[in-house]
Amino acid sequence: MITNHFLGLLMLFILQPINALPVAPGNTVNLLGTLQEKDDGRILQRSKRGWMWNQFFLLEEYTGNDNQYVGKLHSNMDRGDGNVKYILTGDGVGSLFLIDENSGDIHATKRLDREERAIYTLHAKVVDKRTNETLEADTEFNIKIHDINDNEPKFSKDLYFASVPEMSDVGTSVIQVTATDADDQTYGNSAKLVYSILQGQPYFSVDSDNGTIRTALPNMDRETKENYQVVIQAKDMAGQMGGLSGTTTVSITLSDENDSPPRFANHTFRLSTLESAEVGAAIGRIKANDADVGRNAEMQYSIVDRNGQDMFTIISDQNTQEGVIRVKKQLDYEKQRTYSFKVEVTNTYLDPRFMYSPNPPFKDDAMVRVTIEDVDEPPVFSRNPYIIEVHEDTAAGSFVGVVSARDPDADNNPVKYSIDRHTDLERLFNIDSVNGTITTLKGLDREMSKWHNISVVATEISNPRQTTRVPVFIRVLDVNDNAPEFAMYYETFVCENVQSGQLIQTISAVDTDEPLVGHKFVFSISSSNPNFTIVDNEDNTARILTRRAGFSRREMNTYLLPVVISDNDYPIQSSTSTLTVNVCACDSRGNMQSCNTEALLSAGLSTGALVAILLCVIILLMIVVLFAALRRQQRKKEPLIISKEDVRDNVVSYNDEGGGEEDTQAFDIGTLRNPEVMDANKLRRDIIPEMLFPFQRTSPIKDNADVREFIHGRLHENDSDPTAPPYDSLATYAYEGSGSLAESLSSLESGCVEGDQEYDYLSNWGPPFKKLADMYIGKDMVRET
């Protein structure tokens, strides 16, 4: 039998064998660990395991200087001759646990903490030192750390938040706070906790077993005190002396209940407003006070008196909880100048628990007095808006309708009327400024516009700043002035192999007019047609049928069928629409295959004819291209000026169209009139010449007595200027001379009358003046006769 010593506990544990086997009747167990069995006179022996332990105990938080002794391992295979070696493996071996391989003594090298790890699992075996043969197989055992009270209770939070309704009954649960202790709960009272309240009495209490906080006083009022700080303690060792403890703080808020009624601080309110205040305008605010908060403080206001209900309304401002008084009907100083009515306030959400409490009723009332102030009011129309109807065929200047306005003030000043032309840009209407009669300025067309919306302005004559607008909606009534027509463009065809009476098209019509009884169209053919007929379906559609069988594209490929469409309104309108019917080739089922007449013609030509036509076309194209090339070559060789004598005044021969009237750089007539102010640096804007030589500024020619000398001088300068570009245009300036042999033909400077002139010399000037000579010489001959 093996003994294990534990120094920390000073206890002796007798360890039982791990694999103790039951002994059957007739079997015996010897001290050497041998099981003997008898079977038919034959003795069977089985070697029993020699380990005599399964668990060691070790005290945590060892404070000694030496290694802590755990226990001793011993095997019955150990004869004490030093040939046995104990081997230890498992958790912490080598770092936490060491074993004397000769004696089997186990020591802990470090201080152990049960809260970090409570059980260590190790394995031990015994081997022969000489042969390294295993004498005892690997066997598992545990080292259990024994707990001491070294951990205080801890709460999960340092600060808890909770709320409980105000006016709650005693014992109402608020919150449960729990603490945990890391010590062993299965051993002693190290983890047995007891809860107590250190701060928060007499308002709250705590359950010592589970940490539930409850109310301890009745009728706690939030309006008196809202927040409470409660300190809870948890102590181990069942609360006994020497136990460890931990604390936490609980912030408890009393949540609001609707236990306070609304109250007016002032039971009389005085308001004033102008009579011109618009309907819906706010004229003032009144406020009641409620000690509750949030949803419980929401209030609703109402007007109790009939006098106030007709003219005013009151709503609650959800943000400020004020009662906003608004105008319900238009006020009139001339009719009534003051209003007095009672306003009542109640909570929006009532709590039945407090409605019948000893407190006063959950509502309050106050008197409101509203004073109306007089203002100069603008004119008021008798209606707003005006809706007037007029037929579209009404002639210009016709009567449309009348608007009427008056001054609501006591003075009743006269008003004048006008149309806002921004609403009548086409100037279709006019209004009499005195009596408000509206007339037309132009004819109206309903198909262009069904409604005309204009604004009429009424202005006080004595105070033009007082104006009022009223919308006038003019509806243009329909008159049957449009004829019906085809609803769409129809692509109609008829097969060459068609039978008589076969449907080829269904047509319909539209009419921009809108009769009261709806559209009813009648379809017919203007004259008898041998090819087609029409059948009216009496539902505003008609069918086009063939009148004969068989059509030929060779004879006629297109038929024009005039269709007369009439409506049923008054006066009756009708129109003739032409339906184009193409003759096409179809298959046996009536499906169109081809309507192309050119294809029909080409189908009748042979292949040789088509080839010949194609060659002719190609030859003609080649001739045209060759002729165009020759013409272009001749134009390139043709000189710009054919003959020197062919130069005429103001003739410019070039292919460019030029810049027109804005091209003033090629020739500046101002230079001819005043050569001294000529700007020699002006260059042409139509081209940018390449500068082969630096530009030379030429000084203007002084003392040019005559334009002839100026032109010759400029001609000489340009001929000798190497920088002058070769322009592709020629400008010729001819000099007329100091006078003409024909002198002036104008009669403006003539000192004699027309009858004193003789025009016979005109006949000697040649053909250009023949027409002029006939005119004047003919007049003289008539005058003489």
CSV table of N, CA, C and O in Angstrom, one decimal, residues 412-463:
chain,number,residue,atom,x,y,z
A,412,ASN,N,-66.9,103.3,-49.9
A,412,ASN,CA,-67.4,102.7,-51.2
A,412,ASN,C,-66.9,103.5,-52.4
A,412,ASN,O,-67.7,103.9,-53.2
A,413,ASN,N,-65.6,103.6,-52.5
A,413,ASN,CA,-65.0,104.3,-53.7
A,413,ASN,C,-65.2,103.6,-55.0
A,413,ASN,O,-65.3,102.3,-55.0
A,414,PRO,N,-65.4,104.3,-56.1
A,414,PRO,CA,-65.6,103.6,-57.4
A,414,PRO,C,-64.3,102.9,-57.8
A,414,PRO,O,-63.2,103.2,-57.4
A,415,VAL,N,-64.5,101.9,-58.7
A,415,VAL,CA,-63.4,101.1,-59.1
A,415,VAL,C,-63.4,101.1,-60.7
A,415,VAL,O,-64.4,101.4,-61.3
A,416,LYS,N,-62.2,100.8,-61.2
A,416,LYS,CA,-62.1,100.6,-62.7
A,416,LYS,C,-61.5,99.3,-62.9
A,416,LYS,O,-60.8,98.7,-62.1
A,417,TYR,N,-61.8,98.8,-64.2
A,417,TYR,CA,-61.4,97.4,-64.5
A,417,TYR,C,-60.4,97.4,-65.7
A,417,TYR,O,-60.4,98.4,-66.5
A,418,SER,N,-59.5,96.4,-65.7
A,418,SER,CA,-58.5,96.3,-66.7
A,418,SER,C,-58.2,94.8,-66.8
A,418,SER,O,-58.4,94.0,-65.9
A,419,ILE,N,-57.6,94.4,-68.0
A,419,ILE,CA,-57.1,93.0,-68.2
A,419,ILE,C,-55.6,93.0,-68.1
A,419,ILE,O,-55.0,93.8,-68.7
A,420,ASP,N,-55.1,92.1,-67.3
A,420,ASP,CA,-53.7,91.9,-67.3
A,420,ASP,C,-53.2,91.3,-68.6
A,420,ASP,O,-53.5,90.1,-68.9
A,421,ARG,N,-52.5,92.1,-69.4
A,421,ARG,CA,-52.1,91.7,-70.7
A,421,ARG,C,-51.1,90.5,-70.7
A,421,ARG,O,-50.9,89.9,-71.8
A,422,HIS,N,-50.5,90.3,-69.6
A,422,HIS,CA,-49.6,89.1,-69.5
A,422,HIS,C,-50.4,87.8,-69.6
A,422,HIS,O,-49.8,86.8,-70.0
A,423,THR,N,-51.7,87.9,-69.3
A,423,THR,CA,-52.5,86.7,-69.4
A,423,THR,C,-53.3,86.7,-70.7
A,423,THR,O,-54.1,85.7,-70.9
A,424,ASP,N,-53.2,87.7,-71.5
A,424,ASP,CA,-53.9,87.8,-72.8
A,424,ASP,C,-52.9,88.4,-73.8
A,424,ASP,O,-53.0,89.5,-74.3
A,425,LEU,N,-51.8,87.6,-74.1
A,425,LEU,CA,-50.8,88.1,-75.0
A,425,LEU,C,-51.3,88.3,-76.4
A,425,LEU,O,-50.8,89.1,-77.1
A,426,GLU,N,-52.3,87.5,-76.8
A,426,GLU,CA,-52.8,87.6,-78.2
A,426,GLU,C,-53.8,88.7,-78.3
A,426,GLU,O,-54.3,89.0,-79.4
A,427,ARG,N,-54.1,89.4,-77.2
A,427,ARG,CA,-55.1,90.5,-77.2
A,427,ARG,C,-56.4,90.0,-77.9
A,427,ARG,O,-56.9,90.6,-78.8
A,428,LEU,N,-57.0,89.0,-77.3
A,428,LEU,CA,-58.3,88.5,-77.8
A,428,LEU,C,-59.5,89.1,-77.2
A,428,LEU,O,-60.6,89.1,-77.8
A,429,PHE,N,-59.3,89.7,-76.0
A,429,PHE,CA,-60.4,90.3,-75.3
A,429,PHE,C,-60.2,91.7,-74.8
A,429,PHE,O,-59.0,92.2,-74.7
A,430,ASN,N,-61.3,92.4,-74.6
A,430,ASN,CA,-61.2,93.8,-74.1
A,430,ASN,C,-62.3,93.9,-73.0
A,430,ASN,O,-63.2,93.1,-72.9
A,431,ILE,N,-62.1,94.8,-72.0
A,431,ILE,CA,-63.0,95.0,-70.9
A,431,ILE,C,-63.3,96.5,-70.8
A,431,ILE,O,-62.4,97.4,-71.0
A,432,ASP,N,-64.6,96.8,-70.5
A,432,ASP,CA,-65.0,98.2,-70.3
A,432,ASP,C,-64.5,98.6,-68.9
A,432,ASP,O,-64.8,97.9,-67.9
A,433,SER,N,-63.7,99.6,-68.8
A,433,SER,CA,-63.1,100.0,-67.5
A,433,SER,C,-64.1,100.5,-66.5
A,433,SER,O,-63.8,100.5,-65.3
A,434,VAL,N,-65.3,100.8,-66.9
A,434,VAL,CA,-66.3,101.4,-66.0
A,434,VAL,C,-67.3,100.3,-65.5
A,434,VAL,O,-67.5,100.1,-64.3
A,435,ASN,N,-67.9,99.5,-66.4
A,435,ASN,CA,-68.9,98.5,-66.0
A,435,ASN,C,-68.4,97.1,-66.1
A,435,ASN,O,-69.1,96.2,-65.7
A,436,GLY,N,-67.1,96.8,-66.5
A,436,GLY,CA,-66.6,95.5,-66.4
A,436,GLY,C,-67.1,94.5,-67.5
A,436,GLY,O,-67.0,93.3,-67.3
A,437,THR,N,-67.6,95.1,-68.6
A,437,THR,CA,-68.1,94.2,-69.7
A,437,THR,C,-66.9,93.7,-70.5
A,437,THR,O,-66.1,94.5,-71.0
A,438,ILE,N,-66.9,92.4,-70.7
A,438,ILE,CA,-65.8,91.8,-71.5
A,438,ILE,C,-66.3,91.5,-72.9
A,438,ILE,O,-67.4,90.9,-73.1
A,439,THR,N,-65.6,91.9,-73.9
A,439,THR,CA,-65.9,91.7,-75.3
A,439,THR,C,-64.7,91.1,-76.0
A,439,THR,O,-63.6,91.1,-75.5
A,440,THR,N,-65.0,90.6,-77.3
A,440,THR,CA,-63.9,90.0,-78.0
A,440,THR,C,-63.3,91.0,-79.0
A,440,THR,O,-64.0,91.9,-79.5
A,441,LEU,N,-61.9,90.9,-79.1
A,441,LEU,CA,-61.2,91.8,-80.1
A,441,LEU,C,-61.0,91.0,-81.4
A,441,LEU,O,-60.8,91.7,-82.4
A,442,LYS,N,-60.9,89.7,-81.3
A,442,LYS,CA,-60.7,88.9,-82.5
A,442,LYS,C,-61.6,87.7,-82.5
A,442,LYS,O,-62.2,87.4,-81.4
A,443,GLY,N,-61.8,87.0,-83.6
A,443,GLY,CA,-62.5,85.8,-83.6
A,443,GLY,C,-61.8,84.7,-82.9
A,443,GLY,O,-60.6,84.6,-82.8
A,444,LEU,N,-62.6,83.8,-82.3
A,444,LEU,CA,-62.1,82.7,-81.5
A,444,LEU,C,-62.2,81.4,-82.2
A,444,LEU,O,-63.2,81.2,-83.0
A,445,ASP,N,-61.2,80.5,-82.0
A,445,ASP,CA,-61.2,79.2,-82.7
A,445,ASP,C,-61.0,78.1,-81.6
A,445,ASP,O,-60.0,78.1,-81.0
A,446,ARG,N,-62.1,77.3,-81.4
A,446,ARG,CA,-62.0,76.3,-80.4
A,446,ARG,C,-60.9,75.3,-80.7
A,446,ARG,O,-60.3,74.7,-79.8
A,447,GLU,N,-60.7,75.0,-82.0
A,447,GLU,CA,-59.7,74.0,-82.3
A,447,GLU,C,-58.3,74.5,-82.0
A,447,GLU,O,-57.3,73.7,-81.8
A,448,MET,N,-58.1,75.8,-81.9
A,448,MET,CA,-56.8,76.3,-81.5
A,448,MET,C,-56.6,76.3,-80.0
A,448,MET,O,-55.6,76.0,-79.5
A,449,SER,N,-57.7,76.7,-79.3
A,449,SER,CA,-57.6,76.8,-77.8
A,449,SER,C,-59.0,76.7,-77.3
A,449,SER,O,-59.9,77.4,-77.7
A,450,LYS,N,-59.3,75.7,-76.4
A,450,LYS,CA,-60.6,75.5,-75.9
A,450,LYS,C,-60.9,76.4,-74.7
A,450,LYS,O,-62.0,76.7,-74.4
A,451,TRP,N,-59.9,76.8,-74.0
A,451,TRP,CA,-60.0,77.7,-72.8
A,451,TRP,C,-59.1,78.9,-72.9
A,451,TRP,O,-58.0,78.7,-73.4
A,452,HIS,N,-59.6,80.0,-72.5
A,452,HIS,CA,-58.7,81.2,-72.3
A,452,HIS,C,-58.8,81.7,-70.9
A,452,HIS,O,-59.9,81.9,-70.4
A,453,ASN,N,-57.7,81.7,-70.2
A,453,ASN,CA,-57.6,82.1,-68.8
A,453,ASN,C,-57.0,83.5,-68.7
A,453,ASN,O,-55.8,83.6,-69.0
A,454,ILE,N,-57.8,84.4,-68.4
A,454,ILE,CA,-57.3,85.8,-68.2
A,454,ILE,C,-57.5,86.3,-66.8
A,454,ILE,O,-58.3,85.7,-66.0
A,455,SER,N,-56.8,87.3,-66.4
A,455,SER,CA,-56.9,87.9,-65.1
A,455,SER,C,-57.5,89.3,-65.3
A,455,SER,O,-56.9,90.1,-66.1
A,456,VAL,N,-58.5,89.6,-64.5
A,456,VAL,CA,-59.1,91.0,-64.6
A,456,VAL,C,-58.7,91.7,-63.3
A,456,VAL,O,-58.8,91.1,-62.2
A,457,VAL,N,-58.3,92.9,-63.4
A,457,VAL,CA,-57.8,93.7,-62.2
A,457,VAL,C,-58.8,94.8,-61.9
A,457,VAL,O,-59.2,95.5,-62.9
A,458,ALA,N,-59.2,94.9,-60.7
A,458,ALA,CA,-60.1,96.0,-60.2
A,458,ALA,C,-59.3,96.9,-59.3
A,458,ALA,O,-58.6,96.4,-58.4
A,459,THR,N,-59.3,98.2,-59.6
A,459,THR,CA,-58.4,99.2,-58.9
A,459,THR,C,-59.3,100.3,-58.4
A,459,THR,O,-60.2,100.8,-59.1
A,460,GLU,N,-59.1,100.7,-57.1
A,460,GLU,CA,-59.8,101.8,-56.6
A,460,GLU,C,-59.3,103.1,-57.3
A,460,GLU,O,-58.0,103.3,-57.4
A,461,ILE,N,-60.2,103.9,-57.7
A,461,ILE,CA,-59.8,105.1,-58.4
A,461,ILE,C,-59.1,106.1,-57.5
A,461,ILE,O,-58.1,106.8,-57.8
A,462,SER,N,-59.6,106.2,-56.2
A,462,SER,CA,-59.0,107.1,-55.3
A,462,SER,C,-57.7,106.6,-54.7
A,462,SER,O,-56.9,107.4,-54.2
A,463,ASN,N,-57.4,105.3,-54.7
A,463,ASN,CA,-56.2,104.8,-54.2
A,463,ASN,C,-55.7,103.6,-55.1
A,463,ASN,O,-56.1,102.5,-54.9
